mmCIF file of C-alpha atoms and ligand atoms in Angstrom:
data_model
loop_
_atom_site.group_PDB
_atom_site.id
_atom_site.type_symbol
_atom_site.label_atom_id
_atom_site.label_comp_id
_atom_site.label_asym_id
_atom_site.label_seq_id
_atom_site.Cartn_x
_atom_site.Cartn_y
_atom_site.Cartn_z
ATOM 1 C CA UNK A 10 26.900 63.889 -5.133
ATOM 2 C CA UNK A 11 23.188 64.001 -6.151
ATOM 3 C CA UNK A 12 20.602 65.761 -4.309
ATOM 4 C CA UNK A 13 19.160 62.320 -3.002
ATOM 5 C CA UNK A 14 19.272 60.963 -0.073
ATOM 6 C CA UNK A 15 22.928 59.172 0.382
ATOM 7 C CA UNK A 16 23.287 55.665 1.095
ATOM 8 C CA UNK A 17 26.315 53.986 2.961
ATOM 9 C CA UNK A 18 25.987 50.474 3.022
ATOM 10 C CA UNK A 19 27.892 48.439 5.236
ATOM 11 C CA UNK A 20 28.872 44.729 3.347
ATOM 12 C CA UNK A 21 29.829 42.659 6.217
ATOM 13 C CA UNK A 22 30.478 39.771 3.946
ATOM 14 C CA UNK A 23 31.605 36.439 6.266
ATOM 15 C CA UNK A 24 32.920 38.625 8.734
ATOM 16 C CA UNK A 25 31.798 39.699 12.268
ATOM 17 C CA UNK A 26 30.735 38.085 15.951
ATOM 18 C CA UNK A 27 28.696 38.784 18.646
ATOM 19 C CA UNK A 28 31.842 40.967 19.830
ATOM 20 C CA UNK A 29 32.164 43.215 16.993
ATOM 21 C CA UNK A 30 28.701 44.085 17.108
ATOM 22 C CA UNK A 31 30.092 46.290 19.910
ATOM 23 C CA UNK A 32 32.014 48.798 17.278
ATOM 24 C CA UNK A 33 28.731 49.667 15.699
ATOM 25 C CA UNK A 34 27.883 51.780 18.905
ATOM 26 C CA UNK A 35 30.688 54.346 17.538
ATOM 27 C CA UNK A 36 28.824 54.914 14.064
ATOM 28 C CA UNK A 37 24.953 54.796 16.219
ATOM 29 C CA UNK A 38 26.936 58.148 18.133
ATOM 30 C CA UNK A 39 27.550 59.431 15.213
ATOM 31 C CA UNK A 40 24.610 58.985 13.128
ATOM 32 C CA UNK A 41 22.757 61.053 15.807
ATOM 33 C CA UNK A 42 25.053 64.099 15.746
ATOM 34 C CA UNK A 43 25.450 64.593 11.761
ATOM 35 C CA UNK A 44 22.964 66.146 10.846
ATOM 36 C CA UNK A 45 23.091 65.341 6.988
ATOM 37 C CA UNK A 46 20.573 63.505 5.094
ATOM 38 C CA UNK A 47 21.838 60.006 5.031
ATOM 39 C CA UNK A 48 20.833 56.424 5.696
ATOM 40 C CA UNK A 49 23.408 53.821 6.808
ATOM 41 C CA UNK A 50 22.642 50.097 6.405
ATOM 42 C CA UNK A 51 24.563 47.321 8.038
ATOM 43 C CA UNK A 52 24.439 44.062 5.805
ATOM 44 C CA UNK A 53 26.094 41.358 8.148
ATOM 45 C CA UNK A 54 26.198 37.713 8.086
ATOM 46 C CA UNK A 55 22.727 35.819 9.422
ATOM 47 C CA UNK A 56 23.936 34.735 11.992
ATOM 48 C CA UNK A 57 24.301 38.807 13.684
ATOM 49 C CA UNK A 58 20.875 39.741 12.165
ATOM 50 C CA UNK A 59 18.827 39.378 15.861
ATOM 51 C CA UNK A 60 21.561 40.945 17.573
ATOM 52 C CA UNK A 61 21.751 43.761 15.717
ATOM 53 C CA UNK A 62 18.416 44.396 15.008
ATOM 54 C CA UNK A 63 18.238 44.896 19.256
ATOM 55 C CA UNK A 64 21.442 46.964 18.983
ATOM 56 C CA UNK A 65 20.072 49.163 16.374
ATOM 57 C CA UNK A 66 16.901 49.192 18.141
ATOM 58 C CA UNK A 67 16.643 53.316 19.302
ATOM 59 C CA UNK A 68 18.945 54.708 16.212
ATOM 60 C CA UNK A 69 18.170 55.707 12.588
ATOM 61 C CA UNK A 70 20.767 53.097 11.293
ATOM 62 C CA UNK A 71 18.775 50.129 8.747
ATOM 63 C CA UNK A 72 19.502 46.383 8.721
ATOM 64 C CA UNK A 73 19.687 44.546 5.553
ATOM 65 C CA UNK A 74 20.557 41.000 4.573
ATOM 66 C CA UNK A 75 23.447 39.895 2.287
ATOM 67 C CA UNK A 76 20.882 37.459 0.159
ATOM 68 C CA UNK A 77 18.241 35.042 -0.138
ATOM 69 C CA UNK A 78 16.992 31.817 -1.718
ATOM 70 C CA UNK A 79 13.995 32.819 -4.395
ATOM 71 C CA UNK A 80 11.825 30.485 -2.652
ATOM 72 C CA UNK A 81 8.639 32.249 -1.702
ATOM 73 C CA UNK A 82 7.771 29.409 0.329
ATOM 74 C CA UNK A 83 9.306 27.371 3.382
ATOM 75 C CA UNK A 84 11.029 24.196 2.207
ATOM 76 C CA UNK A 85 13.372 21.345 2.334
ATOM 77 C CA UNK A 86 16.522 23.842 1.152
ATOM 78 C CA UNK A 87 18.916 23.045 3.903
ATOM 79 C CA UNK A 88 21.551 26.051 4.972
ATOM 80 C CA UNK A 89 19.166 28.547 3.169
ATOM 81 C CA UNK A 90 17.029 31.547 4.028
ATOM 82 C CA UNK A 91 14.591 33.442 2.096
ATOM 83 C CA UNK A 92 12.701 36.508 1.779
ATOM 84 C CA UNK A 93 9.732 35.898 4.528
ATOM 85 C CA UNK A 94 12.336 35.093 7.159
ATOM 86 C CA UNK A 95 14.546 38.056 6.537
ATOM 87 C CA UNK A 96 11.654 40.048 6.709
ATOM 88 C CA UNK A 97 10.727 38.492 10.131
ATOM 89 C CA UNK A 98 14.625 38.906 11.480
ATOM 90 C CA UNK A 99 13.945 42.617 11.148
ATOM 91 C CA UNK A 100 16.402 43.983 8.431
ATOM 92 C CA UNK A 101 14.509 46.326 5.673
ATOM 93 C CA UNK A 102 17.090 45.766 2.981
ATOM 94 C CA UNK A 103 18.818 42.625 1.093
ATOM 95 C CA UNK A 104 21.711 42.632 -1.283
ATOM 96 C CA UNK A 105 21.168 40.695 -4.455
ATOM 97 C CA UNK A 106 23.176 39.743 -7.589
ATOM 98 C CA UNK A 107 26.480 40.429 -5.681
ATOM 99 C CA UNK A 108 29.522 39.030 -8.054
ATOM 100 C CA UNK A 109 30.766 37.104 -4.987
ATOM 101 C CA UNK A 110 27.268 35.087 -5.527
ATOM 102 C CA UNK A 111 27.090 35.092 -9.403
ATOM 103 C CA UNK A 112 30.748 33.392 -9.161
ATOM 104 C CA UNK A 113 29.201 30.564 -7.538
ATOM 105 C CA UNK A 114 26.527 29.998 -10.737
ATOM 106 C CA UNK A 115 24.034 32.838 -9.660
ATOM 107 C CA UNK A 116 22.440 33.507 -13.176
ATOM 108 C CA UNK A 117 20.294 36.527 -14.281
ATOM 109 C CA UNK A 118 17.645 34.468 -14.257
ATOM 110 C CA UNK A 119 17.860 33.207 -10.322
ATOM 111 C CA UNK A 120 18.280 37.038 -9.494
ATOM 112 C CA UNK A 121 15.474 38.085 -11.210
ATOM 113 C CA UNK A 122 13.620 35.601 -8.943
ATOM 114 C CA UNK A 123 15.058 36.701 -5.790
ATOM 115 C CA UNK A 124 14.455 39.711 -6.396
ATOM 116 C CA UNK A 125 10.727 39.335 -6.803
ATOM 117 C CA UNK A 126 10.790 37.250 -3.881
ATOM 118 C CA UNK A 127 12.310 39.997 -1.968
ATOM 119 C CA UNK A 128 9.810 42.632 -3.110
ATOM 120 C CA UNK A 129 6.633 40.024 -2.472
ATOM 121 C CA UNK A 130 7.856 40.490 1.287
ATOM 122 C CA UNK A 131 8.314 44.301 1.525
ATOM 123 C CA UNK A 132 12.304 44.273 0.921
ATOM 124 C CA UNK A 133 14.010 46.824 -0.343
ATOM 125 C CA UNK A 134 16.509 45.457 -2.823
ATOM 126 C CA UNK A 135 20.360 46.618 -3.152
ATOM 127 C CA UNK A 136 21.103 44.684 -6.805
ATOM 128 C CA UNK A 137 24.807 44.200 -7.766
ATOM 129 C CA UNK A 138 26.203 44.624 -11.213
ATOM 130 C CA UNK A 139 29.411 45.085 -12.531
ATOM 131 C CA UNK A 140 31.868 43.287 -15.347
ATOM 132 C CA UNK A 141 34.646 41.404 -14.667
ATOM 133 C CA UNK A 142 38.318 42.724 -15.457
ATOM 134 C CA UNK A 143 38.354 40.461 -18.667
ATOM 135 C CA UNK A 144 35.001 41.770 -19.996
ATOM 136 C CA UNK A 145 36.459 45.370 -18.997
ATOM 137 C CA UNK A 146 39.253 44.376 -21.239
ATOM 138 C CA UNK A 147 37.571 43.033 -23.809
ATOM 139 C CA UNK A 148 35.165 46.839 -23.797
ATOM 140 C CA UNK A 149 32.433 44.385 -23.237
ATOM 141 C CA UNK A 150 31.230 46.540 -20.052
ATOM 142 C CA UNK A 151 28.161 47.900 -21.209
ATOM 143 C CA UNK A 152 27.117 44.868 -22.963
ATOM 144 C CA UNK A 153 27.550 43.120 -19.450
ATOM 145 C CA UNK A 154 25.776 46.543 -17.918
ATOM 146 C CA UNK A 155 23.004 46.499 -19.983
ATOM 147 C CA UNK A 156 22.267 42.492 -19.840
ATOM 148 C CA UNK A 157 22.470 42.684 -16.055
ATOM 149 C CA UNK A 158 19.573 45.178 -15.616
ATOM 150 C CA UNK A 159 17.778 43.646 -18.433
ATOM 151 C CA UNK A 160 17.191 40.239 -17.176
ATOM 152 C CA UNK A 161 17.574 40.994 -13.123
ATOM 153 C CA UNK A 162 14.861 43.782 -13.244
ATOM 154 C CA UNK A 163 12.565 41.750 -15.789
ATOM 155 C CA UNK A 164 9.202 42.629 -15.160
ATOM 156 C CA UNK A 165 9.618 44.699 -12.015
ATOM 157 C CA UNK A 166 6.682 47.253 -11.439
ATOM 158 C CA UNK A 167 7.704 50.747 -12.368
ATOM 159 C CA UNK A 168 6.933 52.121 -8.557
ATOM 160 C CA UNK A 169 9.430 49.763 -7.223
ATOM 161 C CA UNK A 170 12.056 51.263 -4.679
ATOM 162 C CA UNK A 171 15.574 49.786 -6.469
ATOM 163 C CA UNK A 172 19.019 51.036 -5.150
ATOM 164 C CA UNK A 173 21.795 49.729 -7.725
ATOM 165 C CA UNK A 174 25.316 49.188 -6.884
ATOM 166 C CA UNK A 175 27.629 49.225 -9.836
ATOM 167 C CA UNK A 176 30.341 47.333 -8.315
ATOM 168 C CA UNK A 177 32.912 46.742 -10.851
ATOM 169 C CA UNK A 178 34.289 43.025 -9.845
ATOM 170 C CA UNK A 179 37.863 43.601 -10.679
ATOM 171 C CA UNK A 180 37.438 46.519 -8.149
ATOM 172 C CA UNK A 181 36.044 44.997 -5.315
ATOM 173 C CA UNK A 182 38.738 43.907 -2.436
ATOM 174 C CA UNK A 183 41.579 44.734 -4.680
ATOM 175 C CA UNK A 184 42.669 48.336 -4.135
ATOM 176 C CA UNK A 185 41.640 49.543 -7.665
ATOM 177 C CA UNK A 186 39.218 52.000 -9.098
ATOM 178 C CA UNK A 187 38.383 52.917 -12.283
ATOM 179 C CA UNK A 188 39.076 56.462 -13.846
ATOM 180 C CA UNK A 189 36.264 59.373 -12.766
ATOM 181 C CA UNK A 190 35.829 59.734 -16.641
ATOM 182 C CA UNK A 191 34.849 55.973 -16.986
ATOM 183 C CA UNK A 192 33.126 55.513 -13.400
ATOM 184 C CA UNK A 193 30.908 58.748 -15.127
ATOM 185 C CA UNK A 194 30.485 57.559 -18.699
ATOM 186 C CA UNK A 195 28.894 54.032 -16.585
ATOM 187 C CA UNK A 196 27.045 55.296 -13.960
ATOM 188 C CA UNK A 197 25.439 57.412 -16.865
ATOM 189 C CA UNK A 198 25.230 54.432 -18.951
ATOM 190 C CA UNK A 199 23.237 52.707 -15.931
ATOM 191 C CA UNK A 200 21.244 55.683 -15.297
ATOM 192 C CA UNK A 201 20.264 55.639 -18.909
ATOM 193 C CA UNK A 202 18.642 52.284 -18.826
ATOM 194 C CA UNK A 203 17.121 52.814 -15.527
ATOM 195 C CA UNK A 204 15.242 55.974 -15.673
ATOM 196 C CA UNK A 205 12.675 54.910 -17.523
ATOM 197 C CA UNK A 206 11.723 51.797 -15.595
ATOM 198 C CA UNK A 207 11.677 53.292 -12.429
ATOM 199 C CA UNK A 208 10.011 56.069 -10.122
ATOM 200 C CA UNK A 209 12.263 55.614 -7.481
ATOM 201 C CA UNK A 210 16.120 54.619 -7.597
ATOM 202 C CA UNK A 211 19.192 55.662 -6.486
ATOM 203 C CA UNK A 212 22.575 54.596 -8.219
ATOM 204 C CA UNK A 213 25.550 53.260 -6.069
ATOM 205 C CA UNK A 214 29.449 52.532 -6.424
ATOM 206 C CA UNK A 215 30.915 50.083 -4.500
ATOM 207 C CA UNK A 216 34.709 48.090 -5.166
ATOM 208 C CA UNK A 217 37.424 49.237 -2.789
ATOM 209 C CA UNK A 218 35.625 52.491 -1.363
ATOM 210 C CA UNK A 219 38.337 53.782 1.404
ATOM 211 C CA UNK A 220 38.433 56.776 3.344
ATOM 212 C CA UNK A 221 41.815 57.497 1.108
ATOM 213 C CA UNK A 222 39.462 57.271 -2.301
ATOM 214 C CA UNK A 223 36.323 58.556 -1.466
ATOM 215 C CA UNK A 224 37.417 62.379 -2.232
ATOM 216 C CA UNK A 225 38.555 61.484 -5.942
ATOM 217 C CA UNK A 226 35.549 58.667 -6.411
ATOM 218 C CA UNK A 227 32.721 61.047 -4.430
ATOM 219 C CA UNK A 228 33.743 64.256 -7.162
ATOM 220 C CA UNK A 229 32.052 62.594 -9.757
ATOM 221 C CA UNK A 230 28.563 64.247 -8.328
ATOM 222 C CA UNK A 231 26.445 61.197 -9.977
ATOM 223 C CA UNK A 232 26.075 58.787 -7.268
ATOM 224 C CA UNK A 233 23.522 58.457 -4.565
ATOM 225 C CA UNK A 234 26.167 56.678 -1.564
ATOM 226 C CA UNK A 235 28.171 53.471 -1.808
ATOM 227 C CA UNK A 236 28.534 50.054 -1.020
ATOM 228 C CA UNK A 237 31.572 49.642 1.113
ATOM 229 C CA UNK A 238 32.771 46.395 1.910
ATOM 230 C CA UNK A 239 36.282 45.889 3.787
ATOM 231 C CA UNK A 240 36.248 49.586 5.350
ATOM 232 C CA UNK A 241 33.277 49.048 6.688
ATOM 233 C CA UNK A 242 34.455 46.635 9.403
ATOM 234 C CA UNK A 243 36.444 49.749 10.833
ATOM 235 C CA UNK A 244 33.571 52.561 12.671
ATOM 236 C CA UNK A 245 36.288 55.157 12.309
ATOM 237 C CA UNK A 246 37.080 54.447 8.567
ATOM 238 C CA UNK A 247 33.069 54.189 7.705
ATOM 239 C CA UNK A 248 32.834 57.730 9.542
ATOM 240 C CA UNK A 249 35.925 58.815 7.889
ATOM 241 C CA UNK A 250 34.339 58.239 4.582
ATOM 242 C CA UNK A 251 30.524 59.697 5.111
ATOM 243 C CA UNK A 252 32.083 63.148 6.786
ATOM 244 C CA UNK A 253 34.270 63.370 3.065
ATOM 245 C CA UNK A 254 31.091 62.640 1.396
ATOM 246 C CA UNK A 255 29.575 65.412 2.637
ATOM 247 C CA UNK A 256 32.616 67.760 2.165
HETATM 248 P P1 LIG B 312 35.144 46.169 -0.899
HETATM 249 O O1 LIG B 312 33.806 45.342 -1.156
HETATM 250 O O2 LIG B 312 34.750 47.536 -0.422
HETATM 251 O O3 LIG B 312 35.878 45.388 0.167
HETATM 252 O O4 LIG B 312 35.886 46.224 -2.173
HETATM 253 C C1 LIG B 312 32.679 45.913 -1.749
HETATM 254 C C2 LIG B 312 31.626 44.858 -1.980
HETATM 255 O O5 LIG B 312 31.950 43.755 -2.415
HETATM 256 O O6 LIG B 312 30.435 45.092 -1.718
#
Protein backbone atom coordinates (compact mmCIF):
# COMPACT_ATOMS: atom_id res chain seq x y z
CA UNK A 1 0.00 0.00 0.00
CA UNK A 2 0.97 3.66 -0.67
CA UNK A 3 1.30 6.21 1.90
CA UNK A 4 -2.08 7.88 0.69
CA UNK A 5 -5.01 7.94 2.06
CA UNK A 6 -6.90 4.40 1.22
CA UNK A 7 -10.05 4.26 -0.50
CA UNK A 8 -12.73 1.39 -0.18
CA UNK A 9 -15.42 1.91 -2.39
CA UNK A 10 -18.52 0.20 -2.03
CA UNK A 11 -20.20 -0.64 -5.87
CA UNK A 12 -23.69 -1.39 -5.02
CA UNK A 13 -24.47 -1.95 -8.62
CA UNK A 14 -28.58 -2.82 -9.00
CA UNK A 15 -28.58 -4.17 -5.72
CA UNK A 16 -29.96 -2.99 -2.32
CA UNK A 17 -33.49 -1.72 -0.53
CA UNK A 18 -34.57 0.37 2.00
CA UNK A 19 -33.86 -2.85 4.29
CA UNK A 20 -30.34 -3.39 3.56
CA UNK A 21 -29.53 0.02 4.24
CA UNK A 22 -29.74 -1.39 7.79
CA UNK A 23 -26.25 -3.53 7.37
CA UNK A 24 -24.37 -0.36 6.76
CA UNK A 25 -24.76 0.48 10.58
CA UNK A 26 -22.10 -2.50 11.16
CA UNK A 27 -19.32 -0.79 8.88
CA UNK A 28 -20.55 3.15 10.50
CA UNK A 29 -19.35 1.05 14.10
CA UNK A 30 -16.53 0.27 12.69
CA UNK A 31 -15.34 3.16 10.83
CA UNK A 32 -15.37 4.99 14.23
CA UNK A 33 -13.15 2.53 16.12
CA UNK A 34 -10.24 1.97 13.39
CA UNK A 35 -8.31 4.34 13.71
CA UNK A 36 -6.45 4.13 10.24
CA UNK A 37 -6.47 6.68 7.64
CA UNK A 38 -9.18 5.60 5.32
CA UNK A 39 -12.28 6.82 3.53
CA UNK A 40 -15.14 4.43 2.68
CA UNK A 41 -17.68 5.39 -0.02
CA UNK A 42 -20.97 3.67 -0.57
CA UNK A 43 -22.01 3.90 -4.38
CA UNK A 44 -25.68 2.47 -4.34
CA UNK A 45 -28.43 2.57 -6.74
CA UNK A 46 -30.52 6.18 -6.91
CA UNK A 47 -33.07 5.12 -5.65
CA UNK A 48 -31.08 4.59 -1.74
CA UNK A 49 -29.17 7.90 -2.26
CA UNK A 50 -31.70 10.09 0.35
CA UNK A 51 -31.78 7.34 2.64
CA UNK A 52 -28.45 6.93 3.03
CA UNK A 53 -27.29 10.20 2.93
CA UNK A 54 -29.63 10.49 6.51
CA UNK A 55 -28.08 7.17 7.60
CA UNK A 56 -24.64 8.33 7.03
CA UNK A 57 -25.55 11.56 8.43
CA UNK A 58 -23.14 11.63 11.98
CA UNK A 59 -20.23 9.15 10.49
CA UNK A 60 -17.09 9.75 8.37
CA UNK A 61 -18.41 7.26 5.67
CA UNK A 62 -18.91 9.32 1.83
CA UNK A 63 -21.80 8.80 -0.61
CA UNK A 64 -21.18 8.61 -4.22
CA UNK A 65 -23.31 7.90 -7.26
CA UNK A 66 -22.86 5.00 -9.74
CA UNK A 67 -23.19 7.62 -12.92
CA UNK A 68 -24.68 10.38 -14.68
CA UNK A 69 -26.04 11.75 -17.95
CA UNK A 70 -23.37 14.59 -19.32
CA UNK A 71 -26.13 16.95 -19.47
CA UNK A 72 -25.20 20.06 -17.58
CA UNK A 73 -28.62 21.15 -17.85
CA UNK A 74 -32.23 19.83 -16.84
CA UNK A 75 -34.01 18.24 -19.80
CA UNK A 76 -36.41 16.07 -21.56
CA UNK A 77 -33.95 12.75 -20.88
CA UNK A 78 -36.47 10.49 -19.32
CA UNK A 79 -35.04 7.74 -16.59
CA UNK A 80 -31.82 9.92 -16.34
CA UNK A 81 -29.95 11.92 -13.73
CA UNK A 82 -27.11 14.18 -13.96
CA UNK A 83 -24.44 15.89 -12.21
CA UNK A 84 -26.49 18.98 -10.47
CA UNK A 85 -28.96 16.51 -9.00
CA UNK A 86 -26.44 14.13 -7.59
CA UNK A 87 -24.85 16.91 -6.15
CA UNK A 88 -28.18 18.03 -4.53
CA UNK A 89 -28.97 14.16 -3.26
CA UNK A 90 -25.89 14.63 -1.12
CA UNK A 91 -23.25 12.01 -2.34
CA UNK A 92 -19.57 13.68 -2.93
CA UNK A 93 -18.43 11.05 -5.37
CA UNK A 94 -19.72 9.43 -8.86
CA UNK A 95 -18.37 6.46 -10.70
CA UNK A 96 -17.77 7.01 -14.37
CA UNK A 97 -16.61 4.95 -17.39
CA UNK A 98 -17.52 1.68 -15.52
CA UNK A 99 -17.26 -1.36 -18.27
CA UNK A 100 -20.78 -2.40 -17.18
CA UNK A 101 -21.75 1.19 -18.85
CA UNK A 102 -19.24 1.24 -21.81
CA UNK A 103 -20.92 -2.31 -22.76
CA UNK A 104 -24.03 -0.56 -23.32
CA UNK A 105 -22.23 2.03 -26.11
CA UNK A 106 -20.60 4.40 -23.43
CA UNK A 107 -17.73 5.84 -25.68
CA UNK A 108 -14.58 7.78 -24.56
CA UNK A 109 -16.00 10.53 -25.84
CA UNK A 110 -19.50 10.52 -23.64
CA UNK A 111 -17.14 9.92 -20.55
CA UNK A 112 -15.06 12.61 -21.16
CA UNK A 113 -18.30 14.67 -21.01
CA UNK A 114 -19.58 13.28 -17.90
CA UNK A 115 -16.85 13.69 -16.42
CA UNK A 116 -16.64 17.42 -16.94
CA UNK A 117 -20.12 17.57 -16.04
CA UNK A 118 -19.35 15.97 -12.83
CA UNK A 119 -16.44 18.28 -11.98
CA UNK A 120 -18.64 21.61 -13.14
CA UNK A 121 -20.78 20.49 -9.98
CA UNK A 122 -18.06 19.84 -7.35
CA UNK A 123 -17.94 15.84 -7.86
CA UNK A 124 -15.29 13.95 -7.20
CA UNK A 125 -14.89 11.45 -10.01
CA UNK A 126 -14.04 7.53 -9.55
CA UNK A 127 -13.21 6.78 -13.59
CA UNK A 128 -13.20 3.07 -14.68
CA UNK A 129 -10.75 1.54 -17.05
CA UNK A 130 -9.75 -1.73 -17.79
CA UNK A 131 -9.46 -4.18 -21.13
CA UNK A 132 -11.51 -6.82 -21.85
CA UNK A 133 -10.23 -10.59 -21.64
CA UNK A 134 -9.89 -10.61 -25.55
CA UNK A 135 -7.83 -7.38 -25.69
CA UNK A 136 -5.82 -8.99 -22.62
CA UNK A 137 -5.31 -11.80 -25.01
CA UNK A 138 -4.57 -10.14 -27.82
CA UNK A 139 -1.53 -7.94 -25.34
CA UNK A 140 -3.59 -5.06 -26.46
CA UNK A 141 -3.92 -3.87 -22.63
CA UNK A 142 -1.94 -0.92 -22.61
CA UNK A 143 -3.06 0.22 -25.89
CA UNK A 144 -6.68 0.01 -24.33
CA UNK A 145 -4.94 1.64 -20.94
CA UNK A 146 -3.47 4.34 -22.52
CA UNK A 147 -6.57 5.30 -24.99
CA UNK A 148 -8.88 5.21 -21.97
CA UNK A 149 -7.07 7.98 -20.00
CA UNK A 150 -6.32 9.76 -23.12
CA UNK A 151 -9.69 10.57 -24.35
CA UNK A 152 -11.74 10.29 -20.77
CA UNK A 153 -9.37 12.84 -19.04
CA UNK A 154 -9.13 15.16 -22.27
CA UNK A 155 -8.66 18.49 -21.19
CA UNK A 156 -9.12 18.06 -17.46
CA UNK A 157 -7.36 20.87 -15.34
CA UNK A 158 -4.16 19.63 -13.82
CA UNK A 159 -5.52 20.45 -10.01
CA UNK A 160 -8.33 18.13 -10.53
CA UNK A 161 -8.99 15.52 -7.64
CA UNK A 162 -9.19 12.03 -10.00
CA UNK A 163 -9.30 8.56 -8.22
CA UNK A 164 -8.82 5.78 -11.05
CA UNK A 165 -9.99 2.32 -10.79
CA UNK A 166 -8.21 -0.09 -13.05
CA UNK A 167 -10.80 -2.64 -13.13
CA UNK A 168 -9.79 -5.26 -15.47
CA UNK A 169 -13.36 -6.40 -17.11
CA UNK A 170 -12.61 -10.02 -17.41
CA UNK A 171 -11.98 -9.67 -13.59
CA UNK A 172 -14.88 -8.10 -12.39
CA UNK A 173 -17.73 -10.64 -10.92
CA UNK A 174 -15.83 -13.59 -12.13
CA UNK A 175 -13.50 -14.86 -9.40
CA UNK A 176 -10.25 -14.01 -11.32
CA UNK A 177 -7.30 -11.78 -10.81
CA UNK A 178 -4.50 -11.10 -12.65
CA UNK A 179 -0.83 -12.04 -11.57
CA UNK A 180 0.87 -9.35 -8.84
CA UNK A 181 3.67 -9.07 -11.56
CA UNK A 182 1.08 -7.90 -14.24
CA UNK A 183 -1.47 -6.03 -11.78
CA UNK A 184 2.25 -4.05 -10.99
CA UNK A 185 3.67 -3.69 -14.49
CA UNK A 186 -0.28 -1.84 -15.13
CA UNK A 187 -0.89 0.03 -12.29
CA UNK A 188 2.70 1.42 -13.13
CA UNK A 189 1.78 1.72 -16.65
CA UNK A 190 -1.36 3.90 -15.43
CA UNK A 191 0.63 5.75 -13.01
CA UNK A 192 2.99 6.61 -15.79
CA UNK A 193 0.47 8.42 -17.87
CA UNK A 194 -1.15 10.02 -14.99
CA UNK A 195 1.48 11.71 -13.05
CA UNK A 196 2.02 14.27 -15.12
CA UNK A 197 -1.54 15.46 -15.65
CA UNK A 198 -2.43 15.53 -12.26
CA UNK A 199 -1.69 17.11 -8.69
CA UNK A 200 -3.88 14.98 -6.99
CA UNK A 201 -4.81 11.18 -7.75
CA UNK A 202 -4.92 8.10 -6.26
CA UNK A 203 -4.83 4.72 -8.31
CA UNK A 204 -7.42 1.89 -7.55
CA UNK A 205 -8.00 -1.97 -8.33
CA UNK A 206 -11.20 -3.23 -8.45
CA UNK A 207 -12.53 -6.93 -10.28
CA UNK A 208 -13.35 -9.63 -7.74
CA UNK A 209 -11.67 -7.96 -4.54
CA UNK A 210 -12.64 -10.65 -1.62
CA UNK A 211 -11.61 -10.84 1.79
CA UNK A 212 -9.83 -14.33 0.51
CA UNK A 213 -7.66 -12.08 -2.22
CA UNK A 214 -7.02 -8.99 -0.72
CA UNK A 215 -3.68 -10.32 1.15
CA UNK A 216 -2.05 -11.53 -2.28
CA UNK A 217 -3.71 -8.39 -4.42
CA UNK A 218 -2.99 -5.63 -1.35
CA UNK A 219 1.15 -6.92 -1.38
CA UNK A 220 1.66 -5.22 -4.42
CA UNK A 221 2.22 -1.78 -2.23
CA UNK A 222 1.09 0.44 -5.43
CA UNK A 223 -2.47 1.03 -4.91
CA UNK A 224 -4.30 3.69 -3.03
CA UNK A 225 -7.75 1.24 -1.91
CA UNK A 226 -10.17 -0.59 -4.18
CA UNK A 227 -13.31 -0.74 -5.78
CA UNK A 228 -15.18 -3.68 -4.44
CA UNK A 229 -18.25 -4.67 -5.94
CA UNK A 230 -20.06 -8.08 -4.86
CA UNK A 231 -18.25 -8.20 -1.28
CA UNK A 232 -19.33 -5.16 -0.58
CA UNK A 233 -22.99 -6.11 -0.07
CA UNK A 234 -21.66 -8.22 3.01
CA UNK A 235 -20.52 -5.45 6.26
CA UNK A 236 -18.48 -8.31 7.63
CA UNK A 237 -16.66 -9.19 4.30
CA UNK A 238 -16.05 -5.20 3.51
CA UNK A 239 -14.51 -5.10 7.20
CA UNK A 240 -12.82 -8.30 6.61
CA UNK A 241 -11.03 -6.79 3.72
CA UNK A 242 -10.02 -3.05 5.10
CA UNK A 243 -8.56 -4.73 8.59
CA UNK A 244 -6.13 -7.05 5.87
CA UNK A 245 -5.42 -3.90 4.15
CA UNK A 246 -4.00 -2.49 6.90
CA UNK A 247 -2.10 -5.67 8.02
P1 LIG B 1 -16.77 -7.12 -8.25
O1 LIG B 1 -17.15 -5.75 -8.97
O2 LIG B 1 -16.00 -6.79 -7.00
O3 LIG B 1 -18.09 -7.78 -7.95
O4 LIG B 1 -15.95 -7.91 -9.20
C1 LIG B 1 -16.26 -4.68 -9.04
C2 LIG B 1 -16.85 -3.57 -9.89
O5 LIG B 1 -17.43 -3.85 -10.94
O6 LIG B 1 -16.76 -2.39 -9.53
Amino acid sequence: MTNKIKYFIANWKMYGDLKSLKTINKVIKFSKTYKKKFKIIYCPPYTLLYSLKKLLKKSTLDLGAQNIHESLDYGPNTGFINAKMIKNSGAKFVILGHSENRALGESDMRINQKIKSAYKNKLIVIFCIGESLSEKRQKKTKIVLKRQIKNGLKNLSKKTNIIIAYEPVWSIGTGMILSNSELSENINYIKSLIYKKFKNYSILYGGSVNPKNINQINKINLLDGYLIGGASLNPKKLIDIIKKTFN
